[in-house]
PDB file of C-alpha atoms in Angstrom:
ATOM      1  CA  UNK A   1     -31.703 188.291 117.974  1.00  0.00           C
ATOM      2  CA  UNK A   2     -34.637 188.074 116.496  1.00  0.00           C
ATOM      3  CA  UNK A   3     -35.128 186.941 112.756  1.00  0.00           C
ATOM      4  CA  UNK A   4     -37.578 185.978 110.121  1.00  0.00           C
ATOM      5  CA  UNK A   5     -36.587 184.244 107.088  1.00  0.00           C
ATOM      6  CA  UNK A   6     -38.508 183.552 103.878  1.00  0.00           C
ATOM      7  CA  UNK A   7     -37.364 183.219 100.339  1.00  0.00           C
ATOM      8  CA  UNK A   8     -36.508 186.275  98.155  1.00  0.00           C
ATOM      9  CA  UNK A   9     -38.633 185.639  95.010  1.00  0.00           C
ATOM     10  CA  UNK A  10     -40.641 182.415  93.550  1.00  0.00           C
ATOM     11  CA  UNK A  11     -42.401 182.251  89.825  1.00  0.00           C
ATOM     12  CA  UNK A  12     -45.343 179.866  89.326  1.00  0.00           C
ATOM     13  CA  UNK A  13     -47.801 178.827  86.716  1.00  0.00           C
ATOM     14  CA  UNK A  14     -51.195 180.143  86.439  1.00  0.00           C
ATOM     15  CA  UNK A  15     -53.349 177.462  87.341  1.00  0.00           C
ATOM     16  CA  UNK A  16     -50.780 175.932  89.516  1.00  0.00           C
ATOM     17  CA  UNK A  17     -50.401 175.789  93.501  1.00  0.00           C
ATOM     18  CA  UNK A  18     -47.335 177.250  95.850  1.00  0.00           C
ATOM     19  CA  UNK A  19     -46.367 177.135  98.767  1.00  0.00           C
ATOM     20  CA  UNK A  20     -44.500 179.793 100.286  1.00  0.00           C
ATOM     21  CA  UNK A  21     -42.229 178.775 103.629  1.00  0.00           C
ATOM     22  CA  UNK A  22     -41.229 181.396 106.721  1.00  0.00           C
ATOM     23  CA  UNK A  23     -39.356 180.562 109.631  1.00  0.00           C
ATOM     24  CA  UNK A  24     -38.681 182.140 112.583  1.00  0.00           C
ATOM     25  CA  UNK A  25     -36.612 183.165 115.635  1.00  0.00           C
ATOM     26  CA  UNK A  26     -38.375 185.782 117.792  1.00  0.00           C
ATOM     27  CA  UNK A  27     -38.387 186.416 122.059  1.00  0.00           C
ATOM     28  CA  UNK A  28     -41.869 184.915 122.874  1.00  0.00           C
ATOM     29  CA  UNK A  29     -44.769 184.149 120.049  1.00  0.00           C
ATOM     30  CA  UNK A  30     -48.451 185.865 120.153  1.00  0.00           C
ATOM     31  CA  UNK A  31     -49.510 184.682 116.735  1.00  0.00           C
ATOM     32  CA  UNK A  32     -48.058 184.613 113.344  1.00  0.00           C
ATOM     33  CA  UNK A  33     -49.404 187.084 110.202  1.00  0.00           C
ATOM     34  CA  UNK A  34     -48.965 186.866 106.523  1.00  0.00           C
ATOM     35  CA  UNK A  35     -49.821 189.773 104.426  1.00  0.00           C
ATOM     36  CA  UNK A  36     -50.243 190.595 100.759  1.00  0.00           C
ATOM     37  CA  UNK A  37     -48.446 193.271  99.091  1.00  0.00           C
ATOM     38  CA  UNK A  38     -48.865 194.533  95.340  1.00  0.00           C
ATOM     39  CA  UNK A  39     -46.577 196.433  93.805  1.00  0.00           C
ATOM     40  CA  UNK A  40     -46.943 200.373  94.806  1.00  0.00           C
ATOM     41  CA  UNK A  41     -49.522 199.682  97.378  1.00  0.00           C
ATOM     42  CA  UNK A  42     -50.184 198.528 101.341  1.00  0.00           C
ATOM     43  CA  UNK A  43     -49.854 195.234 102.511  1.00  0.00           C
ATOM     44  CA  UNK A  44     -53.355 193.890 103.207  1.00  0.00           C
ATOM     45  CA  UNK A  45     -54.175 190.929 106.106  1.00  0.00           C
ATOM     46  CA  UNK A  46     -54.578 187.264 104.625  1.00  0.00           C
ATOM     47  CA  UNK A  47     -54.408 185.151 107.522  1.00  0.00           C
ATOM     48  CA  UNK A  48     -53.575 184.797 111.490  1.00  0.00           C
ATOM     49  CA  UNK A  49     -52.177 181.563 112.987  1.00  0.00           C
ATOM     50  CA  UNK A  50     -51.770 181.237 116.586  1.00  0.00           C
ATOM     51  CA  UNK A  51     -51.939 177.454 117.016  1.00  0.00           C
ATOM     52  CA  UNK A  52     -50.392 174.542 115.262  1.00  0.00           C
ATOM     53  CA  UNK A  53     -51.977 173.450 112.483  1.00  0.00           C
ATOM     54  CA  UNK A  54     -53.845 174.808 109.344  1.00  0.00           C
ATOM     55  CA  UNK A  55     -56.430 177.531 108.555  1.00  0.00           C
ATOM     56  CA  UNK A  56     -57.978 177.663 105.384  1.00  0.00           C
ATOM     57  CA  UNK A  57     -59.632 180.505 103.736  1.00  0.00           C
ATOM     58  CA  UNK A  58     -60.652 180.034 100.415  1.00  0.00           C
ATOM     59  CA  UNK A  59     -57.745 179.688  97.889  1.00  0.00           C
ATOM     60  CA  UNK A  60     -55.493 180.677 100.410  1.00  0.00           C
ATOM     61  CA  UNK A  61     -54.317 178.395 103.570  1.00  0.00           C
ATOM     62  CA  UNK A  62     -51.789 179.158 105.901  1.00  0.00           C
ATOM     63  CA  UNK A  63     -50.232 176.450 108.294  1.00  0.00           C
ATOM     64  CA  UNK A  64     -47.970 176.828 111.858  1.00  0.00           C
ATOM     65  CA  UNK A  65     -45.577 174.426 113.581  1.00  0.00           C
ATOM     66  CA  UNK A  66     -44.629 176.319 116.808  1.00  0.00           C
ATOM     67  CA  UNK A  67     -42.120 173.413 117.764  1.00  0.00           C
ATOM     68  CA  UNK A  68     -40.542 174.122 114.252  1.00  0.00           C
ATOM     69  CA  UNK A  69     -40.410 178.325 114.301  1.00  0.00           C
ATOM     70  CA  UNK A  70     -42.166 177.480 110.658  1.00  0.00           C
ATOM     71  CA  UNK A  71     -45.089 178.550 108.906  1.00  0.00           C
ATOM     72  CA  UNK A  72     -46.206 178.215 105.135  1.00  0.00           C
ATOM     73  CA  UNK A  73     -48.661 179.675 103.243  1.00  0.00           C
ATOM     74  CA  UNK A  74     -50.327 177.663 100.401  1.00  0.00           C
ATOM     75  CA  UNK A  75     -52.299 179.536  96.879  1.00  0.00           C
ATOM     76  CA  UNK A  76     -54.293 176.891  95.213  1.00  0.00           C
ATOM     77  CA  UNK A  77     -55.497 177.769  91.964  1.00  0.00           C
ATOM     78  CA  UNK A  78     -53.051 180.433  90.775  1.00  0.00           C
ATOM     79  CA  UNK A  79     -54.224 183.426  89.601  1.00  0.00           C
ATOM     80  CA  UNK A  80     -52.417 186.843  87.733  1.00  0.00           C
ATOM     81  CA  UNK A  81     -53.874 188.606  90.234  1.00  0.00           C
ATOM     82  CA  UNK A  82     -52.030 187.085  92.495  1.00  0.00           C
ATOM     83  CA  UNK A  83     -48.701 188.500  91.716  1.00  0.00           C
ATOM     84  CA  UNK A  84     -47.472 190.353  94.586  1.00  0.00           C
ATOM     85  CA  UNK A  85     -45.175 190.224  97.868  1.00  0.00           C
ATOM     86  CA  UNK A  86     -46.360 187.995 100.525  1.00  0.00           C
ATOM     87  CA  UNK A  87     -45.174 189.204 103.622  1.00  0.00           C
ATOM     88  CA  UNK A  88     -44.429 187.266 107.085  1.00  0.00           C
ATOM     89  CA  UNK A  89     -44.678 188.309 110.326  1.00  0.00           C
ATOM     90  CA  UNK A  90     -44.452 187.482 114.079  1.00  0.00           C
ATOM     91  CA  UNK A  91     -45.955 189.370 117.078  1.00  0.00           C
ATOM     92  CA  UNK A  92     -43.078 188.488 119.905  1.00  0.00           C
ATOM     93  CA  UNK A  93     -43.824 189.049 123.560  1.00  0.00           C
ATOM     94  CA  UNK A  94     -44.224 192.527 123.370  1.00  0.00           C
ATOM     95  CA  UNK A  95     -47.025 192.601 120.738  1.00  0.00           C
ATOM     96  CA  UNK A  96     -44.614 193.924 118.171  1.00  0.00           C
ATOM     97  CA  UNK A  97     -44.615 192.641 114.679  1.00  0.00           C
ATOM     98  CA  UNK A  98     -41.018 191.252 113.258  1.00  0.00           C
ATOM     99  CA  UNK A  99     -41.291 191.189 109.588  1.00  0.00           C
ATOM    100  CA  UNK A 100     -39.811 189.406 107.064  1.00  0.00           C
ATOM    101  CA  UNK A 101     -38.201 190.721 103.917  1.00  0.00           C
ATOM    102  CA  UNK A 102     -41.090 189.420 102.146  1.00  0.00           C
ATOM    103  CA  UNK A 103     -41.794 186.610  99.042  1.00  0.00           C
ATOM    104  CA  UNK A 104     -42.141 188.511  95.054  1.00  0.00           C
ATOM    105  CA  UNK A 105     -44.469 186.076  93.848  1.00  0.00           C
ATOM    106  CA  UNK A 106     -44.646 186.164  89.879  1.00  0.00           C
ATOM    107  CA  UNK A 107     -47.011 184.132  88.092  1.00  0.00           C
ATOM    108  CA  UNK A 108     -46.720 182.877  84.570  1.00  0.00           C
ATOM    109  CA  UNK A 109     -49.519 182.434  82.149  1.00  0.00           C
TER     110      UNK A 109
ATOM    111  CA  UNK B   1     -66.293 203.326 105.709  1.00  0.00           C
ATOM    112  CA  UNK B   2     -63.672 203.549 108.494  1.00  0.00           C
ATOM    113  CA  UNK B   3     -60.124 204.428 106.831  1.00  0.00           C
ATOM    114  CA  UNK B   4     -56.762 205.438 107.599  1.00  0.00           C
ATOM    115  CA  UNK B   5     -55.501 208.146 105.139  1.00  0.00           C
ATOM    116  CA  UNK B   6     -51.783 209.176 104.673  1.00  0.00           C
ATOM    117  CA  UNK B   7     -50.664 212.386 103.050  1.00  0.00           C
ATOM    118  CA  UNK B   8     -48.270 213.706 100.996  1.00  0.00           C
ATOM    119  CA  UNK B   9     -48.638 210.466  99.190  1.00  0.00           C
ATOM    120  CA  UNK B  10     -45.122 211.591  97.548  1.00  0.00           C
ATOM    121  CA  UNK B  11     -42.504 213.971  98.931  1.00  0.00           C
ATOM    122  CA  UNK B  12     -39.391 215.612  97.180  1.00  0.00           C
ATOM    123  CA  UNK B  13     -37.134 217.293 100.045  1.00  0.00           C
ATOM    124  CA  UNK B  14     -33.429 218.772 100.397  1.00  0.00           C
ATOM    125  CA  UNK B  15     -31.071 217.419 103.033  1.00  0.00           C
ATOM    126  CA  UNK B  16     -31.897 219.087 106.093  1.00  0.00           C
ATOM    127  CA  UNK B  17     -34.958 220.435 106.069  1.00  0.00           C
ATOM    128  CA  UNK B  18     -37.553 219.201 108.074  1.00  0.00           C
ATOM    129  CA  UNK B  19     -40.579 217.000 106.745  1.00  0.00           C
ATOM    130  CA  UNK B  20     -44.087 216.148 108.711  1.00  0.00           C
ATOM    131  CA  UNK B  21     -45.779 213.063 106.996  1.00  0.00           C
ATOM    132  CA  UNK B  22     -49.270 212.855 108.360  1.00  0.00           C
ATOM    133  CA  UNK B  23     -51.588 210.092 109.374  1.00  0.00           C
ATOM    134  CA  UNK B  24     -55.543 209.935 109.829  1.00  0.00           C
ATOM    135  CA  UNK B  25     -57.701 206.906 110.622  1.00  0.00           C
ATOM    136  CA  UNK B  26     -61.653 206.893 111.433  1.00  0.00           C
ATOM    137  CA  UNK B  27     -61.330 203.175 112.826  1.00  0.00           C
ATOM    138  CA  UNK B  28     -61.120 204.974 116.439  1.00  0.00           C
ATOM    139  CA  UNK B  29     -58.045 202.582 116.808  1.00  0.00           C
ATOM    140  CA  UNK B  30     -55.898 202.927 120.038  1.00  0.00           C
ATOM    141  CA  UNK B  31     -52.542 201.602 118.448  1.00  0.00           C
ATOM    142  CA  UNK B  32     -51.169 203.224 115.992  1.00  0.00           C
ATOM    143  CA  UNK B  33     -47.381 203.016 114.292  1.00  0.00           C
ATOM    144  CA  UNK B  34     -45.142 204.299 111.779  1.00  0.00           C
ATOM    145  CA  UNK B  35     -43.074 202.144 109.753  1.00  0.00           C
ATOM    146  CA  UNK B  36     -40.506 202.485 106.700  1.00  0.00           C
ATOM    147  CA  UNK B  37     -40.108 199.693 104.069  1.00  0.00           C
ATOM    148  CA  UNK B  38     -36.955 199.355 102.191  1.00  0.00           C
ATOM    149  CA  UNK B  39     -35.703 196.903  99.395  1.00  0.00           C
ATOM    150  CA  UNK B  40     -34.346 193.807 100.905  1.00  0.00           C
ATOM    151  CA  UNK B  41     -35.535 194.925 104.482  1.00  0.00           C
ATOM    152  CA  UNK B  42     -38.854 194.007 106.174  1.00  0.00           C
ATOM    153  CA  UNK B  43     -40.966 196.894 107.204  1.00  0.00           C
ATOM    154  CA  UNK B  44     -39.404 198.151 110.604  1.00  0.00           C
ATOM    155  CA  UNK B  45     -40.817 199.851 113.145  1.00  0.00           C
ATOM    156  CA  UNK B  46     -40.074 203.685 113.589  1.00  0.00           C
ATOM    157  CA  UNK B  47     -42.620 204.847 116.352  1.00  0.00           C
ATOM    158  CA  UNK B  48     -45.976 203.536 118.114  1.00  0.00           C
ATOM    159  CA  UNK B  49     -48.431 204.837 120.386  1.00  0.00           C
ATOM    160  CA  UNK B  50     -50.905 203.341 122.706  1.00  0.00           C
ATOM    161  CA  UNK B  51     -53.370 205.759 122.850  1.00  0.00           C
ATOM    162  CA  UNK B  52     -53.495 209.543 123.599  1.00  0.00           C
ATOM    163  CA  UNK B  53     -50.380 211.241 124.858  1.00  0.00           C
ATOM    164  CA  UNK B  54     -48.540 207.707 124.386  1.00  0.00           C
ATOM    165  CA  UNK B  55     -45.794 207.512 122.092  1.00  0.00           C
ATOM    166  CA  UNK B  56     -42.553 204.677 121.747  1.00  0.00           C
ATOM    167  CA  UNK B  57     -39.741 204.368 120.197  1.00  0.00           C
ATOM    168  CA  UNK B  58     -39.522 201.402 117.307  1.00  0.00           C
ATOM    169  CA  UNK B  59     -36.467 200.158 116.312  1.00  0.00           C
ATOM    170  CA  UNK B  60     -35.122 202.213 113.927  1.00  0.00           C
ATOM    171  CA  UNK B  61     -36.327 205.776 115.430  1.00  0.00           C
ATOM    172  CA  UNK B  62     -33.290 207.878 115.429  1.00  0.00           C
ATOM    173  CA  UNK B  63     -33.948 211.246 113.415  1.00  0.00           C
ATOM    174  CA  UNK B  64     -37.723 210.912 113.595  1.00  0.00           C
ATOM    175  CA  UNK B  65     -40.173 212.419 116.235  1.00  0.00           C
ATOM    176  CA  UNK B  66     -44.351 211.616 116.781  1.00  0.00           C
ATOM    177  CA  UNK B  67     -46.824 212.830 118.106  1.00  0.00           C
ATOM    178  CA  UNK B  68     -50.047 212.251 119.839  1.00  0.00           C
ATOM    179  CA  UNK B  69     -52.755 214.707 121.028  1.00  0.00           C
ATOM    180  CA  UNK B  70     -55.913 212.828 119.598  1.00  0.00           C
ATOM    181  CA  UNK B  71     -57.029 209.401 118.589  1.00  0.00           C
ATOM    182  CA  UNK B  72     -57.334 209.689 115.039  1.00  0.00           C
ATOM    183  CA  UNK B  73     -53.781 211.567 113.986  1.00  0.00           C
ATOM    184  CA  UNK B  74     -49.779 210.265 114.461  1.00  0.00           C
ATOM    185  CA  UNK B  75     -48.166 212.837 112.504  1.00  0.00           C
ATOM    186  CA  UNK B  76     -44.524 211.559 112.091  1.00  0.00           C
ATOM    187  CA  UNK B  77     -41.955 214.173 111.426  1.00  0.00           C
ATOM    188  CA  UNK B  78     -38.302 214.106 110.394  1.00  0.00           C
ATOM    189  CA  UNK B  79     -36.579 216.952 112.405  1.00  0.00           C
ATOM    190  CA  UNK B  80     -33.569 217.258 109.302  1.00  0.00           C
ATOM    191  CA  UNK B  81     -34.247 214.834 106.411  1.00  0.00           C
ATOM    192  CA  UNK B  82     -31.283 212.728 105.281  1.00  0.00           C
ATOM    193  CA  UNK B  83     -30.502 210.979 102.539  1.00  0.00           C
ATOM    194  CA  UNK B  84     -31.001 207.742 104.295  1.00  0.00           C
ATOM    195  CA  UNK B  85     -34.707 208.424 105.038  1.00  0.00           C
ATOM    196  CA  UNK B  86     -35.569 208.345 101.333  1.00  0.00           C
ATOM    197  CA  UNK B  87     -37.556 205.639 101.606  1.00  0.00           C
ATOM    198  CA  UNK B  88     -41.608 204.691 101.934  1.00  0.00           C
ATOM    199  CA  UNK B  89     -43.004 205.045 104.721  1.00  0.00           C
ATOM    200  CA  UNK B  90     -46.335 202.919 105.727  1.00  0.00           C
ATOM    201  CA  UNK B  91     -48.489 204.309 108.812  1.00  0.00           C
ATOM    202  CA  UNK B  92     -51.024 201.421 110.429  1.00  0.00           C
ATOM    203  CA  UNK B  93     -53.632 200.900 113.149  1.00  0.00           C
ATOM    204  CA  UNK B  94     -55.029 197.962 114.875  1.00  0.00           C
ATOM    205  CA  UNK B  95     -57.576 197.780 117.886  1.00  0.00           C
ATOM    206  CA  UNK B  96     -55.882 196.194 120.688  1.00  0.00           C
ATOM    207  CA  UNK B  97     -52.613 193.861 121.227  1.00  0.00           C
ATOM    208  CA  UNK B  98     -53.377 191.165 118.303  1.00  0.00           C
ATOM    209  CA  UNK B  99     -55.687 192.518 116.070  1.00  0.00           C
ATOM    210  CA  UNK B 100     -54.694 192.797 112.368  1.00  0.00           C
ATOM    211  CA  UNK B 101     -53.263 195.618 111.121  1.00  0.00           C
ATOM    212  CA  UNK B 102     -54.509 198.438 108.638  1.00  0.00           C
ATOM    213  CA  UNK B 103     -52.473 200.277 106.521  1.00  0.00           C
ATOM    214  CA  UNK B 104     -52.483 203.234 104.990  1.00  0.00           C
ATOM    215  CA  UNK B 105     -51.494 203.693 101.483  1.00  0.00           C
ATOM    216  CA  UNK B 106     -47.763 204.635 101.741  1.00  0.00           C
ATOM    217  CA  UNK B 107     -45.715 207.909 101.666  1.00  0.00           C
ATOM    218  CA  UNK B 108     -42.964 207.886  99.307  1.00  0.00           C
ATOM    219  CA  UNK B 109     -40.051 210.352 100.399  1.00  0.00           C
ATOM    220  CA  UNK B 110     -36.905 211.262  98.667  1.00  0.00           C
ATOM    221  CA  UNK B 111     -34.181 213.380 100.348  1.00  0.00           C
ATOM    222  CA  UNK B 112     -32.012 214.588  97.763  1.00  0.00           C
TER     223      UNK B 112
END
């Protein structure tokens, strides 16, 4: 079957960096997706990783291993704002996205 | 500024009455889907379409129905709401295979 796995909730400090981790098991791979989610609202496109390595944008970098089935994404420089759900996802072989349950990021002060 | 629109933004229903949540977008997208999100569940796919008169059943499609006589609308409709399709649903676009999806902003349904 087909899965995605990334943890339920993590809390960090304002200021602070974290790294969120997602791994997968899906039939085929066209590309890997994280999106942001606050509370109440859509989920909004951060980043798109199709090869192995790292792509930074901005504060925000997210990083593949295909060999692995892993990804992480990486906020630098912590902000309140940036309390919300970061969501996973892989396109399989079909072009369909498998989600994850998604990450509840809360930040402290 | 191109959109995608979603409306009613919240819905109170009875068990077994039917329920049309509808979707608009003016990015001229060809792909369009419906999904519901759930606590503890990533979003899942209810129904997709291709492009005009193309419609697909997601994974979780039983009890739901689309739609598609123009590019810009999916309507999604629930042919007798259940308790189990209290949930919020998300409708999205995205211009070809791998582009990113856009979402609306979210329907929130009860069935009571």
């Amino acid at each position: 079957g087909q899965n995605i796995d990334q943890p339920t909730e993590m809390t960090a400090t304002e200021g602070a960096i974290v790294q969120i981790n997602c791994t997968y098991q899906t039939s085929g791979f066209n590309g890997l997706f994280w999106y942001q989610q606050h509370a109440g609202e859509a989920p909004t496109f951060l980043s798109y990783n199709v090869l192995d390595g790292l792509e930074e944008k901005g504060r925000f970098s997210s990083f593949l291993s295909r060999s692995k089935g892993y990804s992480y994404l990486l906020l630098k420089e912590l902000q309140m704002k940036d309390s919300a759900s970061y969501l996973c996802a892989v396109m399989d072989s079909n072009y369909q996205l498998i989600w994850g349950a998604g990450t509840k990021l809360i930040i402290k002060p | 500024d191109a959109e995608i629109t979603q409306s009613p933004r919240h819905k109170i229903t009875e068990t077994g009455r039917q329920v049309t949540l509808a979707c608009h977008q003016t990015w001229n997208h060809n792909n369009m889907f419906w999904y519901r999100q759930d606590l503890g569940h990533g979003l899942r796919l209810i129904h997709y379409s291709y492009g005009v008169q193309d419609t697909n059943k997601g994974e979780v499609s039983d009890g739901y129905s689309v739609s598609r006589s123009n590019t810009e609308d999916l309507p999604l409709t629930l042919e007798s709401a259940a308790s189990s399709q209290t949930s919020v649903y998300f409708c999205a676009s995205r211009q070809g295979d791998t582009g990113e999806l856009f979402f609306g902003e979210g329907s929130r349904l009860t069935v009571l």
